[in-house]
Amino acid sequence: MEVVIKQDYEQMSKAAAEIVSEVLNTKPNAVLGMATGSTPLGLYQELVRLHKEEELDLSRVTTFNLDEYVGLPVNHPQSYHYFMHEHFFKHVNIPLHNINIPSGTTSNYPAFCQWYEERITECGGIDLQILGIGSDGHIAFNEPTSSLSSRTRLKTLSEQTIDDNARFFERREDVPVYAITMGVGTILESRKLLLVASGKSKAPAIAQAVEGPVTSMITASAIQLHRDATVFVDEEAAAELTMRDYYDFIYNAKPAAPKS
Ligand code: GLP
Protein backbone atom coordinates (compact mmCIF):
# COMPACT_ATOMS: atom_id res chain seq x y z
CA MET A 1 0.00 0.00 0.00
CA GLU A 2 1.22 3.49 -0.74
CA VAL A 3 0.38 6.37 1.60
CA VAL A 4 0.58 9.89 0.21
CA ILE A 5 0.35 12.73 2.71
CA LYS A 6 -0.46 16.16 1.30
CA GLN A 7 -0.51 19.43 3.15
CA ASP A 8 -4.19 20.19 2.76
CA TYR A 9 -7.45 19.08 1.19
CA GLU A 10 -6.87 20.89 -2.08
CA GLN A 11 -3.45 19.37 -2.69
CA MET A 12 -4.69 15.94 -1.70
CA SER A 13 -7.61 16.21 -4.12
CA LYS A 14 -5.36 17.33 -6.98
CA ALA A 15 -2.86 14.52 -6.40
CA ALA A 16 -5.68 11.96 -6.32
CA ALA A 17 -7.23 13.41 -9.51
CA GLU A 18 -3.86 13.02 -11.22
CA ILE A 19 -4.00 9.27 -10.62
CA VAL A 20 -7.48 9.09 -12.15
CA SER A 21 -6.41 11.09 -15.18
CA GLU A 22 -3.31 8.90 -15.62
CA VAL A 23 -5.56 5.84 -15.71
CA LEU A 24 -7.81 7.53 -18.28
CA ASN A 25 -4.86 8.57 -20.42
CA THR A 26 -3.59 5.00 -20.45
CA LYS A 27 -7.03 3.46 -20.92
CA PRO A 28 -9.64 5.89 -22.30
CA ASN A 29 -12.42 3.30 -21.94
CA ALA A 30 -11.60 2.59 -18.29
CA VAL A 31 -14.24 1.45 -15.83
CA LEU A 32 -14.23 3.78 -12.83
CA GLY A 33 -15.70 3.02 -9.43
CA MET A 34 -17.16 6.19 -7.93
CA ALA A 35 -17.62 7.19 -4.29
CA THR A 36 -19.87 9.77 -2.65
CA GLY A 37 -19.48 11.75 0.57
CA SER A 38 -17.94 15.19 0.94
CA THR A 39 -14.32 14.01 0.68
CA PRO A 40 -14.15 13.11 -3.05
CA LEU A 41 -15.77 16.44 -4.04
CA GLY A 42 -12.40 18.16 -4.55
CA LEU A 43 -11.20 15.24 -6.65
CA TYR A 44 -14.33 15.47 -8.82
CA GLN A 45 -13.93 19.25 -9.16
CA GLU A 46 -10.37 18.76 -10.36
CA LEU A 47 -11.47 16.13 -12.90
CA VAL A 48 -14.14 18.54 -14.15
CA ARG A 49 -11.46 21.22 -14.50
CA LEU A 50 -9.18 18.83 -16.39
CA HIS A 51 -12.11 17.96 -18.67
CA LYS A 52 -13.04 21.60 -19.34
CA GLU A 53 -9.58 23.14 -19.50
CA GLU A 54 -7.19 20.35 -20.44
CA GLU A 55 -9.27 18.16 -22.72
CA LEU A 56 -9.57 15.18 -20.41
CA ASP A 57 -11.96 12.98 -22.38
CA LEU A 58 -14.42 10.75 -20.54
CA SER A 59 -16.61 9.84 -23.51
CA ARG A 60 -15.63 6.16 -23.37
CA VAL A 61 -15.63 5.79 -19.59
CA THR A 62 -18.06 3.53 -17.73
CA THR A 63 -18.79 4.12 -14.04
CA PHE A 64 -20.14 2.11 -11.13
CA ASN A 65 -21.04 3.83 -7.89
CA LEU A 66 -20.37 2.12 -4.60
CA ASP A 67 -23.67 2.59 -2.87
CA GLU A 68 -27.08 4.22 -2.51
CA TYR A 69 -29.57 4.82 0.31
CA VAL A 70 -32.58 2.54 0.28
CA GLY A 71 -35.85 4.38 -0.14
CA LEU A 72 -34.57 7.59 -1.73
CA PRO A 73 -35.75 8.25 -5.28
CA VAL A 74 -33.13 9.37 -7.80
CA ASN A 75 -34.25 13.01 -7.61
CA HIS A 76 -34.05 13.20 -3.80
CA PRO A 77 -31.40 15.83 -2.96
CA GLN A 78 -29.65 13.43 -0.55
CA SER A 79 -29.68 10.44 -2.87
CA TYR A 80 -26.31 9.45 -4.25
CA HIS A 81 -27.82 9.55 -7.75
CA TYR A 82 -28.57 13.23 -7.29
CA PHE A 83 -25.18 13.88 -5.67
CA MET A 84 -23.25 12.30 -8.53
CA HIS A 85 -25.16 14.10 -11.24
CA GLU A 86 -24.93 17.48 -9.51
CA HIS A 87 -21.26 17.26 -8.59
CA PHE A 88 -19.78 15.29 -11.43
CA PHE A 89 -21.75 13.65 -14.23
CA LYS A 90 -23.50 16.77 -15.50
CA HIS A 91 -20.14 18.53 -15.88
CA VAL A 92 -18.30 15.87 -17.91
CA ASN A 93 -18.98 13.84 -21.05
CA ILE A 94 -19.65 10.33 -19.76
CA PRO A 95 -22.60 8.92 -21.77
CA LEU A 96 -25.63 8.48 -19.50
CA HIS A 97 -25.99 4.84 -20.48
CA ASN A 98 -22.47 4.17 -19.18
CA ILE A 99 -23.36 5.37 -15.67
CA ASN A 100 -24.34 2.72 -13.13
CA ILE A 101 -25.53 3.57 -9.63
CA PRO A 102 -27.26 1.09 -7.30
CA SER A 103 -31.02 1.54 -7.19
CA GLY A 104 -32.47 2.67 -3.89
CA THR A 105 -36.01 1.96 -5.02
CA THR A 106 -36.02 -1.42 -6.73
CA SER A 107 -38.82 -3.82 -5.80
CA ASN A 108 -36.37 -6.74 -5.64
CA TYR A 109 -33.09 -5.98 -3.90
CA PRO A 110 -31.45 -9.44 -4.09
CA ALA A 111 -32.09 -9.60 -7.86
CA PHE A 112 -30.84 -6.07 -8.35
CA CYS A 113 -27.65 -6.74 -6.35
CA GLN A 114 -26.93 -9.83 -8.42
CA TRP A 115 -27.53 -7.89 -11.63
CA TYR A 116 -25.18 -5.13 -10.46
CA GLU A 117 -22.39 -7.63 -9.82
CA GLU A 118 -22.98 -9.24 -13.23
CA ARG A 119 -22.97 -5.85 -14.93
CA ILE A 120 -19.56 -5.03 -13.40
CA THR A 121 -18.21 -8.34 -14.71
CA GLU A 122 -19.76 -7.79 -18.17
CA CYS A 123 -18.01 -4.42 -18.38
CA GLY A 124 -14.66 -6.09 -17.71
CA GLY A 125 -14.36 -5.28 -13.99
CA ILE A 126 -13.46 -1.99 -12.32
CA ASP A 127 -10.09 -0.53 -13.30
CA LEU A 128 -9.90 2.10 -10.60
CA GLN A 129 -12.11 2.30 -7.53
CA ILE A 130 -12.28 5.62 -5.67
CA LEU A 131 -13.02 5.24 -1.95
CA GLY A 132 -13.72 7.47 1.02
CA ILE A 133 -13.75 6.25 4.60
CA GLY A 134 -16.40 6.57 7.29
CA SER A 135 -15.40 7.61 10.81
CA ASP A 136 -16.25 4.04 11.86
CA GLY A 137 -13.71 2.79 9.32
CA HIS A 138 -16.21 1.69 6.69
CA ILE A 139 -15.71 1.71 2.93
CA ALA A 140 -18.86 2.24 0.86
CA PHE A 141 -21.51 1.20 3.42
CA ASN A 142 -19.66 -1.87 4.65
CA GLU A 143 -20.23 -1.30 8.32
CA PRO A 144 -18.20 -2.93 11.11
CA THR A 145 -18.47 -6.75 11.05
CA SER A 146 -19.22 -6.81 7.30
CA SER A 147 -17.63 -9.89 5.79
CA LEU A 148 -14.38 -9.08 4.05
CA SER A 149 -15.57 -11.21 1.14
CA SER A 150 -19.04 -9.64 0.99
CA ARG A 151 -20.70 -8.80 -2.34
CA THR A 152 -23.23 -6.14 -3.35
CA ARG A 153 -26.14 -6.38 -0.91
CA LEU A 154 -28.49 -4.58 1.46
CA LYS A 155 -26.82 -3.31 4.61
CA THR A 156 -28.12 -1.77 7.82
CA LEU A 157 -26.28 1.44 8.70
CA SER A 158 -24.49 1.75 12.05
CA GLU A 159 -25.56 4.33 14.63
CA GLN A 160 -22.28 6.18 14.04
CA THR A 161 -22.87 6.40 10.28
CA ILE A 162 -26.42 7.62 10.82
CA ASP A 163 -25.09 10.27 13.23
CA ASP A 164 -22.34 11.29 10.77
CA ASN A 165 -24.68 11.54 7.81
CA ALA A 166 -27.50 13.28 9.72
CA ARG A 167 -25.84 16.61 8.88
CA PHE A 168 -27.10 16.29 5.31
CA PHE A 169 -30.73 15.69 6.32
CA GLU A 170 -33.25 17.93 8.04
CA ARG A 171 -33.71 15.54 10.95
CA ARG A 172 -31.73 12.51 12.15
CA GLU A 173 -34.88 10.39 11.69
CA ASP A 174 -34.78 11.21 7.97
CA VAL A 175 -31.49 9.34 7.43
CA PRO A 176 -32.30 6.01 5.76
CA VAL A 177 -31.47 3.01 7.93
CA TYR A 178 -30.62 0.76 4.99
CA ALA A 179 -28.36 1.09 2.01
CA ILE A 180 -27.41 -1.01 -0.96
CA THR A 181 -23.64 -1.29 -1.18
CA MET A 182 -20.90 -3.03 -3.08
CA GLY A 183 -19.30 -5.58 -0.79
CA VAL A 184 -15.73 -5.54 0.46
CA GLY A 185 -15.06 -8.54 -1.80
CA THR A 186 -16.49 -6.65 -4.78
CA ILE A 187 -14.28 -3.64 -4.02
CA LEU A 188 -11.14 -5.75 -3.60
CA GLU A 189 -11.59 -7.12 -7.12
CA SER A 190 -10.98 -3.67 -8.63
CA ARG A 191 -7.59 -3.47 -10.30
CA LYS A 192 -6.57 -0.35 -8.43
CA LEU A 193 -7.85 1.32 -5.26
CA LEU A 194 -7.57 4.98 -4.39
CA LEU A 195 -8.78 6.02 -0.94
CA VAL A 196 -9.09 9.69 0.03
CA ALA A 197 -9.48 11.04 3.56
CA SER A 198 -9.36 14.52 4.99
CA GLY A 199 -9.70 16.18 8.38
CA LYS A 200 -8.98 15.19 11.95
CA SER A 201 -12.25 13.29 12.40
CA LYS A 202 -10.82 10.68 10.00
CA ALA A 203 -7.41 10.35 11.71
CA PRO A 204 -8.31 7.38 13.99
CA ALA A 205 -10.02 5.46 11.16
CA ILE A 206 -7.08 6.07 8.80
CA ALA A 207 -4.54 4.90 11.38
CA GLN A 208 -6.54 1.73 11.97
CA ALA A 209 -7.13 1.09 8.28
CA VAL A 210 -3.49 1.60 7.26
CA GLU A 211 -1.52 0.39 10.28
CA GLY A 212 -3.95 -1.69 12.30
CA PRO A 213 -4.80 -5.35 11.84
CA VAL A 214 -7.00 -6.44 8.94
CA THR A 215 -10.38 -6.74 10.58
CA SER A 216 -14.04 -6.65 9.66
CA MET A 217 -14.43 -4.11 12.50
CA ILE A 218 -12.66 -1.58 10.22
CA THR A 219 -13.61 -2.67 6.73
CA ALA A 220 -11.20 -0.15 5.16
CA SER A 221 -8.35 -2.26 6.62
CA ALA A 222 -9.18 -4.83 3.92
CA ILE A 223 -7.38 -2.63 1.41
CA GLN A 224 -4.15 -3.94 2.99
CA LEU A 225 -4.95 -7.14 1.12
CA HIS A 226 -4.96 -5.35 -2.23
CA ARG A 227 -1.79 -5.26 -4.28
CA ASP A 228 -2.35 -1.79 -5.77
CA ALA A 229 -3.90 0.52 -3.21
CA THR A 230 -2.99 4.15 -2.62
CA VAL A 231 -4.24 6.20 0.32
CA PHE A 232 -4.27 9.98 -0.11
CA VAL A 233 -4.60 11.93 3.10
CA ASP A 234 -4.14 15.50 4.24
CA GLU A 235 -2.04 16.39 7.30
CA GLU A 236 -5.03 16.25 9.67
CA ALA A 237 -6.17 12.82 8.55
CA ALA A 238 -2.55 11.59 8.75
CA ALA A 239 -2.14 12.80 12.35
CA GLU A 240 -2.31 9.36 13.99
CA LEU A 241 -0.11 7.46 11.53
CA THR A 242 3.03 6.24 13.28
CA MET A 243 5.15 5.69 10.15
CA ARG A 244 4.55 8.94 8.30
CA ASP A 245 8.26 9.72 7.83
CA TYR A 246 8.62 6.42 6.04
CA TYR A 247 5.63 7.16 3.76
CA ASP A 248 7.05 10.60 2.94
CA PHE A 249 10.47 9.12 2.28
CA ILE A 250 9.07 6.56 -0.18
CA TYR A 251 6.94 9.17 -1.93
CA ASN A 252 9.77 11.69 -2.28
CA ALA A 253 12.33 9.08 -3.32
CA LYS A 254 10.21 7.86 -6.24
CA PRO A 255 11.98 8.46 -9.55
CA ALA A 256 10.11 10.83 -11.85
CA ALA A 257 8.19 9.08 -14.61
CA PRO A 258 10.24 8.99 -17.83
CA LYS A 259 9.14 11.66 -20.30
CA SER A 260 7.70 10.33 -23.53
C1 GLP B 1 -20.81 7.58 3.40
C2 GLP B 1 -20.46 6.81 2.13
C3 GLP B 1 -19.00 6.42 2.09
C4 GLP B 1 -18.13 7.62 2.43
C5 GLP B 1 -18.49 8.14 3.80
C6 GLP B 1 -17.64 9.31 4.26
O1 GLP B 1 -21.01 6.77 4.49
N1 GLP B 1 -21.25 5.63 2.00
O2 GLP B 1 -18.69 5.92 0.81
O3 GLP B 1 -16.78 7.26 2.38
O4 GLP B 1 -19.84 8.56 3.75
O5 GLP B 1 -18.18 10.52 3.85
P1 GLP B 1 -17.46 11.92 3.99
O6 GLP B 1 -16.44 11.96 2.91
O7 GLP B 1 -18.56 12.92 3.79
O8 GLP B 1 -16.87 11.96 5.33
GROMACS .gro file of C-alpha atoms and ligand atoms in nm:
model
  276
    1MET     CA    1   0.000   0.000   0.000
    2GLU     CA    2   0.122   0.349  -0.074
    3VAL     CA    3   0.038   0.637   0.160
    4VAL     CA    4   0.058   0.989   0.021
    5ILE     CA    5   0.035   1.273   0.271
    6LYS     CA    6  -0.046   1.616   0.130
    7GLN     CA    7  -0.051   1.943   0.315
    8ASP     CA    8  -0.419   2.019   0.276
    9TYR     CA    9  -0.745   1.908   0.119
   10GLU     CA   10  -0.687   2.089  -0.208
   11GLN     CA   11  -0.345   1.937  -0.269
   12MET     CA   12  -0.469   1.594  -0.170
   13SER     CA   13  -0.761   1.621  -0.412
   14LYS     CA   14  -0.536   1.733  -0.698
   15ALA     CA   15  -0.286   1.452  -0.640
   16ALA     CA   16  -0.568   1.196  -0.632
   17ALA     CA   17  -0.723   1.341  -0.951
   18GLU     CA   18  -0.386   1.302  -1.122
   19ILE     CA   19  -0.400   0.927  -1.062
   20VAL     CA   20  -0.748   0.909  -1.215
   21SER     CA   21  -0.641   1.109  -1.518
   22GLU     CA   22  -0.331   0.890  -1.562
   23VAL     CA   23  -0.556   0.584  -1.571
   24LEU     CA   24  -0.781   0.753  -1.828
   25ASN     CA   25  -0.486   0.857  -2.042
   26THR     CA   26  -0.359   0.500  -2.045
   27LYS     CA   27  -0.703   0.346  -2.092
   28PRO     CA   28  -0.964   0.589  -2.230
   29ASN     CA   29  -1.242   0.330  -2.194
   30ALA     CA   30  -1.160   0.259  -1.829
   31VAL     CA   31  -1.424   0.145  -1.583
   32LEU     CA   32  -1.423   0.378  -1.283
   33GLY     CA   33  -1.570   0.302  -0.943
   34MET     CA   34  -1.716   0.619  -0.793
   35ALA     CA   35  -1.762   0.719  -0.429
   36THR     CA   36  -1.987   0.977  -0.265
   37GLY     CA   37  -1.948   1.175   0.057
   38SER     CA   38  -1.794   1.519   0.094
   39THR     CA   39  -1.432   1.401   0.068
   40PRO     CA   40  -1.415   1.311  -0.305
   41LEU     CA   41  -1.577   1.644  -0.404
   42GLY     CA   42  -1.240   1.816  -0.455
   43LEU     CA   43  -1.120   1.524  -0.665
   44TYR     CA   44  -1.433   1.547  -0.882
   45GLN     CA   45  -1.393   1.925  -0.916
   46GLU     CA   46  -1.037   1.876  -1.036
   47LEU     CA   47  -1.147   1.613  -1.290
   48VAL     CA   48  -1.414   1.854  -1.415
   49ARG     CA   49  -1.146   2.122  -1.450
   50LEU     CA   50  -0.918   1.883  -1.639
   51HIS     CA   51  -1.211   1.796  -1.867
   52LYS     CA   52  -1.304   2.160  -1.934
   53GLU     CA   53  -0.958   2.314  -1.950
   54GLU     CA   54  -0.719   2.035  -2.044
   55GLU     CA   55  -0.927   1.816  -2.272
   56LEU     CA   56  -0.957   1.518  -2.041
   57ASP     CA   57  -1.196   1.298  -2.238
   58LEU     CA   58  -1.442   1.075  -2.054
   59SER     CA   59  -1.661   0.984  -2.351
   60ARG     CA   60  -1.563   0.616  -2.337
   61VAL     CA   61  -1.563   0.579  -1.959
   62THR     CA   62  -1.806   0.353  -1.773
   63THR     CA   63  -1.879   0.412  -1.404
   64PHE     CA   64  -2.014   0.211  -1.113
   65ASN     CA   65  -2.104   0.383  -0.789
   66LEU     CA   66  -2.037   0.212  -0.460
   67ASP     CA   67  -2.367   0.259  -0.287
   68GLU     CA   68  -2.708   0.422  -0.251
   69TYR     CA   69  -2.957   0.482   0.031
   70VAL     CA   70  -3.258   0.254   0.028
   71GLY     CA   71  -3.585   0.438  -0.014
   72LEU     CA   72  -3.457   0.759  -0.173
   73PRO     CA   73  -3.575   0.825  -0.528
   74VAL     CA   74  -3.313   0.937  -0.780
   75ASN     CA   75  -3.425   1.301  -0.761
   76HIS     CA   76  -3.405   1.320  -0.380
   77PRO     CA   77  -3.140   1.583  -0.296
   78GLN     CA   78  -2.965   1.343  -0.055
   79SER     CA   79  -2.968   1.044  -0.287
   80TYR     CA   80  -2.631   0.945  -0.425
   81HIS     CA   81  -2.782   0.955  -0.775
   82TYR     CA   82  -2.857   1.323  -0.729
   83PHE     CA   83  -2.518   1.388  -0.567
   84MET     CA   84  -2.325   1.230  -0.853
   85HIS     CA   85  -2.516   1.410  -1.124
   86GLU     CA   86  -2.493   1.748  -0.951
   87HIS     CA   87  -2.126   1.726  -0.859
   88PHE     CA   88  -1.978   1.529  -1.143
   89PHE     CA   89  -2.175   1.365  -1.423
   90LYS     CA   90  -2.350   1.677  -1.550
   91HIS     CA   91  -2.014   1.853  -1.588
   92VAL     CA   92  -1.830   1.587  -1.791
   93ASN     CA   93  -1.898   1.384  -2.105
   94ILE     CA   94  -1.965   1.033  -1.976
   95PRO     CA   95  -2.260   0.892  -2.177
   96LEU     CA   96  -2.563   0.848  -1.950
   97HIS     CA   97  -2.599   0.484  -2.048
   98ASN     CA   98  -2.247   0.417  -1.918
   99ILE     CA   99  -2.336   0.537  -1.567
  100ASN     CA  100  -2.434   0.272  -1.313
  101ILE     CA  101  -2.553   0.357  -0.963
  102PRO     CA  102  -2.726   0.109  -0.730
  103SER     CA  103  -3.102   0.154  -0.719
  104GLY     CA  104  -3.247   0.267  -0.389
  105THR     CA  105  -3.601   0.196  -0.502
  106THR     CA  106  -3.602  -0.142  -0.673
  107SER     CA  107  -3.882  -0.382  -0.580
  108ASN     CA  108  -3.637  -0.674  -0.564
  109TYR     CA  109  -3.309  -0.598  -0.390
  110PRO     CA  110  -3.145  -0.944  -0.409
  111ALA     CA  111  -3.209  -0.960  -0.786
  112PHE     CA  112  -3.084  -0.607  -0.835
  113CYS     CA  113  -2.765  -0.674  -0.635
  114GLN     CA  114  -2.693  -0.983  -0.842
  115TRP     CA  115  -2.753  -0.789  -1.163
  116TYR     CA  116  -2.518  -0.513  -1.046
  117GLU     CA  117  -2.239  -0.763  -0.982
  118GLU     CA  118  -2.298  -0.924  -1.323
  119ARG     CA  119  -2.297  -0.585  -1.493
  120ILE     CA  120  -1.956  -0.503  -1.340
  121THR     CA  121  -1.821  -0.834  -1.471
  122GLU     CA  122  -1.976  -0.779  -1.817
  123CYS     CA  123  -1.801  -0.442  -1.838
  124GLY     CA  124  -1.466  -0.609  -1.771
  125GLY     CA  125  -1.436  -0.528  -1.399
  126ILE     CA  126  -1.346  -0.199  -1.232
  127ASP     CA  127  -1.009  -0.053  -1.330
  128LEU     CA  128  -0.990   0.210  -1.060
  129GLN     CA  129  -1.211   0.230  -0.753
  130ILE     CA  130  -1.228   0.562  -0.567
  131LEU     CA  131  -1.302   0.524  -0.195
  132GLY     CA  132  -1.372   0.747   0.102
  133ILE     CA  133  -1.375   0.625   0.460
  134GLY     CA  134  -1.640   0.657   0.729
  135SER     CA  135  -1.540   0.761   1.081
  136ASP     CA  136  -1.625   0.404   1.186
  137GLY     CA  137  -1.371   0.279   0.932
  138HIS     CA  138  -1.621   0.169   0.669
  139ILE     CA  139  -1.571   0.171   0.293
  140ALA     CA  140  -1.886   0.224   0.086
  141PHE     CA  141  -2.151   0.120   0.342
  142ASN     CA  142  -1.966  -0.187   0.465
  143GLU     CA  143  -2.023  -0.130   0.832
  144PRO     CA  144  -1.820  -0.293   1.111
  145THR     CA  145  -1.847  -0.675   1.105
  146SER     CA  146  -1.922  -0.681   0.730
  147SER     CA  147  -1.763  -0.989   0.579
  148LEU     CA  148  -1.438  -0.908   0.405
  149SER     CA  149  -1.557  -1.121   0.114
  150SER     CA  150  -1.904  -0.964   0.099
  151ARG     CA  151  -2.070  -0.880  -0.234
  152THR     CA  152  -2.323  -0.614  -0.335
  153ARG     CA  153  -2.614  -0.638  -0.091
  154LEU     CA  154  -2.849  -0.458   0.146
  155LYS     CA  155  -2.682  -0.331   0.461
  156THR     CA  156  -2.812  -0.177   0.782
  157LEU     CA  157  -2.628   0.144   0.870
  158SER     CA  158  -2.449   0.175   1.205
  159GLU     CA  159  -2.556   0.433   1.463
  160GLN     CA  160  -2.228   0.618   1.404
  161THR     CA  161  -2.287   0.640   1.028
  162ILE     CA  162  -2.642   0.762   1.082
  163ASP     CA  163  -2.509   1.027   1.323
  164ASP     CA  164  -2.234   1.129   1.077
  165ASN     CA  165  -2.468   1.154   0.781
  166ALA     CA  166  -2.750   1.328   0.972
  167ARG     CA  167  -2.584   1.661   0.888
  168PHE     CA  168  -2.710   1.629   0.531
  169PHE     CA  169  -3.073   1.569   0.632
  170GLU     CA  170  -3.325   1.793   0.804
  171ARG     CA  171  -3.371   1.554   1.095
  172ARG     CA  172  -3.173   1.251   1.215
  173GLU     CA  173  -3.488   1.039   1.169
  174ASP     CA  174  -3.478   1.121   0.797
  175VAL     CA  175  -3.149   0.934   0.743
  176PRO     CA  176  -3.230   0.601   0.576
  177VAL     CA  177  -3.147   0.301   0.793
  178TYR     CA  178  -3.062   0.076   0.499
  179ALA     CA  179  -2.836   0.109   0.201
  180ILE     CA  180  -2.741  -0.101  -0.096
  181THR     CA  181  -2.364  -0.129  -0.118
  182MET     CA  182  -2.090  -0.303  -0.308
  183GLY     CA  183  -1.930  -0.558  -0.079
  184VAL     CA  184  -1.573  -0.554   0.046
  185GLY     CA  185  -1.506  -0.854  -0.180
  186THR     CA  186  -1.649  -0.665  -0.478
  187ILE     CA  187  -1.428  -0.364  -0.402
  188LEU     CA  188  -1.114  -0.575  -0.360
  189GLU     CA  189  -1.159  -0.712  -0.712
  190SER     CA  190  -1.098  -0.367  -0.863
  191ARG     CA  191  -0.759  -0.347  -1.030
  192LYS     CA  192  -0.657  -0.035  -0.843
  193LEU     CA  193  -0.785   0.132  -0.526
  194LEU     CA  194  -0.757   0.498  -0.439
  195LEU     CA  195  -0.878   0.602  -0.094
  196VAL     CA  196  -0.909   0.969   0.003
  197ALA     CA  197  -0.948   1.104   0.356
  198SER     CA  198  -0.936   1.452   0.499
  199GLY     CA  199  -0.970   1.618   0.838
  200LYS     CA  200  -0.898   1.519   1.195
  201SER     CA  201  -1.225   1.329   1.240
  202LYS     CA  202  -1.082   1.068   1.000
  203ALA     CA  203  -0.741   1.035   1.171
  204PRO     CA  204  -0.831   0.738   1.399
  205ALA     CA  205  -1.002   0.546   1.116
  206ILE     CA  206  -0.708   0.607   0.880
  207ALA     CA  207  -0.454   0.490   1.138
  208GLN     CA  208  -0.654   0.173   1.197
  209ALA     CA  209  -0.713   0.109   0.828
  210VAL     CA  210  -0.349   0.160   0.726
  211GLU     CA  211  -0.152   0.039   1.028
  212GLY     CA  212  -0.395  -0.169   1.230
  213PRO     CA  213  -0.480  -0.535   1.184
  214VAL     CA  214  -0.700  -0.644   0.894
  215THR     CA  215  -1.038  -0.674   1.058
  216SER     CA  216  -1.404  -0.665   0.966
  217MET     CA  217  -1.443  -0.411   1.250
  218ILE     CA  218  -1.266  -0.158   1.022
  219THR     CA  219  -1.361  -0.267   0.673
  220ALA     CA  220  -1.120  -0.015   0.516
  221SER     CA  221  -0.835  -0.226   0.662
  222ALA     CA  222  -0.918  -0.483   0.392
  223ILE     CA  223  -0.738  -0.263   0.141
  224GLN     CA  224  -0.415  -0.394   0.299
  225LEU     CA  225  -0.495  -0.714   0.112
  226HIS     CA  226  -0.496  -0.535  -0.223
  227ARG     CA  227  -0.179  -0.526  -0.428
  228ASP     CA  228  -0.235  -0.179  -0.577
  229ALA     CA  229  -0.390   0.052  -0.321
  230THR     CA  230  -0.299   0.415  -0.262
  231VAL     CA  231  -0.424   0.620   0.032
  232PHE     CA  232  -0.427   0.998  -0.011
  233VAL     CA  233  -0.460   1.193   0.310
  234ASP     CA  234  -0.414   1.550   0.424
  235GLU     CA  235  -0.204   1.639   0.730
  236GLU     CA  236  -0.503   1.625   0.967
  237ALA     CA  237  -0.617   1.282   0.855
  238ALA     CA  238  -0.255   1.159   0.875
  239ALA     CA  239  -0.214   1.280   1.235
  240GLU     CA  240  -0.231   0.936   1.399
  241LEU     CA  241  -0.011   0.746   1.153
  242THR     CA  242   0.303   0.624   1.328
  243MET     CA  243   0.515   0.569   1.015
  244ARG     CA  244   0.455   0.894   0.830
  245ASP     CA  245   0.826   0.972   0.783
  246TYR     CA  246   0.862   0.642   0.604
  247TYR     CA  247   0.563   0.716   0.376
  248ASP     CA  248   0.705   1.060   0.294
  249PHE     CA  249   1.047   0.912   0.228
  250ILE     CA  250   0.907   0.656  -0.018
  251TYR     CA  251   0.694   0.917  -0.193
  252ASN     CA  252   0.977   1.169  -0.228
  253ALA     CA  253   1.233   0.908  -0.332
  254LYS     CA  254   1.021   0.786  -0.624
  255PRO     CA  255   1.198   0.846  -0.955
  256ALA     CA  256   1.011   1.083  -1.185
  257ALA     CA  257   0.819   0.908  -1.461
  258PRO     CA  258   1.024   0.899  -1.783
  259LYS     CA  259   0.914   1.166  -2.030
  260SER     CA  260   0.770   1.033  -2.353
  261GLP     C1  261  -2.081   0.758   0.340
  261GLP     C2  262  -2.046   0.681   0.213
  261GLP     C3  263  -1.900   0.642   0.209
  261GLP     C4  264  -1.813   0.762   0.243
  261GLP     C5  265  -1.849   0.814   0.380
  261GLP     C6  266  -1.764   0.931   0.426
  261GLP     O1  267  -2.101   0.677   0.449
  261GLP     N1  268  -2.125   0.563   0.200
  261GLP     O2  269  -1.869   0.592   0.081
  261GLP     O3  270  -1.678   0.726   0.238
  261GLP     O4  271  -1.984   0.856   0.375
  261GLP     O5  272  -1.818   1.052   0.385
  261GLP     P1  273  -1.746   1.192   0.399
  261GLP     O6  274  -1.644   1.196   0.291
  261GLP     O7  275  -1.856   1.292   0.379
  261GLP     O8  276  -1.687   1.196   0.533
   0.00000   0.00000   0.00000
